[in-house]
């Protein structure tokens, strides 16, 4: 087997991930660490300039509260999030982010991010909470500030984190490997912040053939946060609250700007607007069916009902929206100019963040001012920062959290010294790029305080590190050992390649846990069967094989996804009701139940291998 060098790094705070939350954490941690003479280290599996969900850029900042201008209050935001999530949200966490997020947005602007302004110099809003940006370089700008704050000596790029290191019930660091060099990394730390994003490709995607891998959320966010927190024995929340966005079909272009900025309608093939024709259905989901805006999952649901009745395709009526907006301009010449402006804004919306949608439009002769475009519900994603809620169960801030939600350090998980932010932390939805950055800052400040107050370096058991090293590098060894056993290296009786493994996982999730092909519908017997098949898959994960470092990363990405899948199945099964019908539908419990207005949490005990399911009360602070 190829030789692997072991590289050991000792630090105070270890930030795992280099995305929006991690970049926020880096900036804040650097400031407080300097004051306290502490060291901060950041590890990203990719290059920070273009890593994570914001890699391609974004066209809007989706969370801006506008507190200084008196536009909204923190309570307004909390109400919005609670309603959108059908009552299941941690108000203390949402409020904590909402009160800090504007400051983060102002920093982005100071660092050079162009935010649209009107003729009076005020921010141009997409909707009540969203600001329009020229965001193709958003991630580069945010990463630059993080890199300047920490210094490149403290940043490890292209290092894939696999497991936590533990000292009893306290986190002691993390291990991983370089995806470019034969190096195994051991990071020893007093506190660890996990910000390794959400999980994509746990479910079978709609994309096939040459489009395979195309998804709305980035395929390189593969469940590392969930795996890391579960293996540290920390409690997780909302693992059932997947997110299914509606997107322009096949290239996953965003819809927010069309619905909110361009005031577009979506209609079925008969020209009926499901938000109107299906309004009565909302009565079934009161009180949340009656709130404004209609919760994201219920908007999906009304659309899905049309699709299930054979009334598709569903269209975003871009031609109608553009005509309506240009009609508002009375003068013919000005109207033509306005039309041109709207056209270019429509294209820019995609070119800023989902370039392939612009390519698909071009390739299928679509001029948005002339004809409508198909939209569809995507496959499910695990993302705590948008309109889903999955992630770690973390402590709230002392001044806002009720005693049940406070255990000493803001954003600390139930594992001592382990913090989480962004997609990695749960029940604090609608934080998006800006709120994730703000939450990273909040978590990092608390984590530095943890390092100061728990100044001893935790013990790391060398035998355990050696065991992990062997386990993590095993797929390379297995391939070397058996590669001559078959003429096609992808098919071999002694091992399974990560791509085949991923297909198996996705098929199980799609068919049994409510994926695209079963119209997001499942039931207890289906979930039990899925779990049984997942157990076989887990057995086979011991035989994953990797031809090179890239495939070694693919192996571990898929192990991480498999654990996200199990947490999801177990939690959907635990919650005996349907609460988010447009995200998943329990055919055996088709209604929302009052006594299920609670958090469904779960926990894995790495010592006993047992899962525990826990109901936690929803405490209102506003
Ligand atoms: O409208 C490891 N998002 C949008 N947010 C907005 O504010 N405005 C928009 O316009 C948004 N839209 C949007 C968005 C995302 C995407 C993909 C599209 C469109 C096409 C959402 C935000 O991007 C999102 O909320 C935040 O980025 C979440 O931040 P964070 O930090 O939780 O996740 P990340 O940025 O993806 O970073 C993850 C990092 O982890 C690294 N990583 N590192 C080491 N080891 C491992 N094993 C790792 N696994 C992952 C990654 O490399 C990355 O650095 S709209 O359409 O919704
Ligand atoms: P999206 O492009 O779907 O990610 O949406 C961007 C932002 O607009 C998010 O904050 C969404 O919650 C919000 N949004 C999208 N569509 C609607 C809608 N029809 N009504 C209200 N808010 C929406």
Short mmCIF file of N, CA and C in Angstrom, two decimals, residues 56 95 150 168 192 203 206 208 240 278 296 311 365 367 384 428 464 494 532 536 604:
data_model
loop_
_atom_site.label_atom_id
_atom_site.label_comp_id
_atom_site.label_asym_id
_atom_site.label_seq_id
_atom_site.Cartn_x
_atom_site.Cartn_y
_atom_site.Cartn_z
N UNK A 56 -20.63 29.06 -6.84
CA UNK A 56 -20.91 29.73 -8.12
C UNK A 56 -21.30 31.19 -7.94
N UNK A 95 -33.89 34.26 16.75
CA UNK A 95 -33.79 35.66 17.21
C UNK A 95 -32.33 36.08 17.34
N UNK A 150 -7.25 34.91 9.49
CA UNK A 150 -6.54 33.77 10.10
C UNK A 150 -5.09 33.64 9.64
N UNK A 168 -13.27 11.13 26.27
CA UNK A 168 -14.49 10.87 27.04
C UNK A 168 -15.66 11.56 26.38
N UNK A 192 -14.02 22.45 18.89
CA UNK A 192 -14.18 22.23 17.45
C UNK A 192 -15.50 22.83 17.01
N UNK A 203 -30.69 11.22 -1.56
CA UNK A 203 -31.79 10.70 -2.35
C UNK A 203 -31.39 10.65 -3.82
N UNK A 206 -33.07 13.77 -9.70
CA UNK A 206 -33.82 13.70 -10.96
C UNK A 206 -32.86 13.57 -12.14
N UNK A 208 -30.11 12.45 -14.67
CA UNK A 208 -29.53 11.17 -15.09
C UNK A 208 -28.57 11.41 -16.26
N UNK A 240 -35.95 14.91 10.33
CA UNK A 240 -37.00 14.60 9.34
C UNK A 240 -37.29 15.80 8.44
N UNK A 278 -56.33 25.94 -5.51
CA UNK A 278 -56.21 24.94 -4.43
C UNK A 278 -56.28 25.58 -3.05
N UNK A 296 -43.41 27.47 2.68
CA UNK A 296 -42.78 26.93 1.47
C UNK A 296 -43.28 25.51 1.16
N UNK A 311 -52.05 17.41 -14.19
CA UNK A 311 -52.25 18.74 -14.78
C UNK A 311 -50.96 19.45 -15.13
N UNK A 365 -33.91 27.36 -26.61
CA UNK A 365 -34.55 28.50 -27.30
C UNK A 365 -35.57 29.22 -26.42
N UNK A 367 -36.74 32.44 -24.54
CA UNK A 367 -36.60 33.87 -24.24
C UNK A 367 -37.68 34.12 -23.19
N UNK A 384 -29.98 22.95 6.99
CA UNK A 384 -30.57 23.66 8.13
C UNK A 384 -30.66 25.15 7.91
N UNK A 428 -33.11 26.29 13.22
CA UNK A 428 -32.96 27.75 13.10
C UNK A 428 -32.93 28.10 11.61
N UNK A 464 -6.37 4.94 19.53
CA UNK A 464 -7.60 5.27 18.81
C UNK A 464 -7.29 5.96 17.48
N UNK A 494 -14.80 -8.64 -4.39
CA UNK A 494 -14.19 -8.37 -3.08
C UNK A 494 -14.42 -6.96 -2.54
N UNK A 532 -33.99 -1.74 6.95
CA UNK A 532 -33.41 -3.09 6.81
C UNK A 532 -32.35 -3.09 5.69
N UNK A 536 -27.93 -3.56 5.54
CA UNK A 536 -27.07 -4.35 4.64
C UNK A 536 -26.01 -3.44 4.02
N UNK A 604 -27.11 9.20 18.68
CA UNK A 604 -26.48 7.89 18.47
C UNK A 604 -25.40 7.73 19.53
#
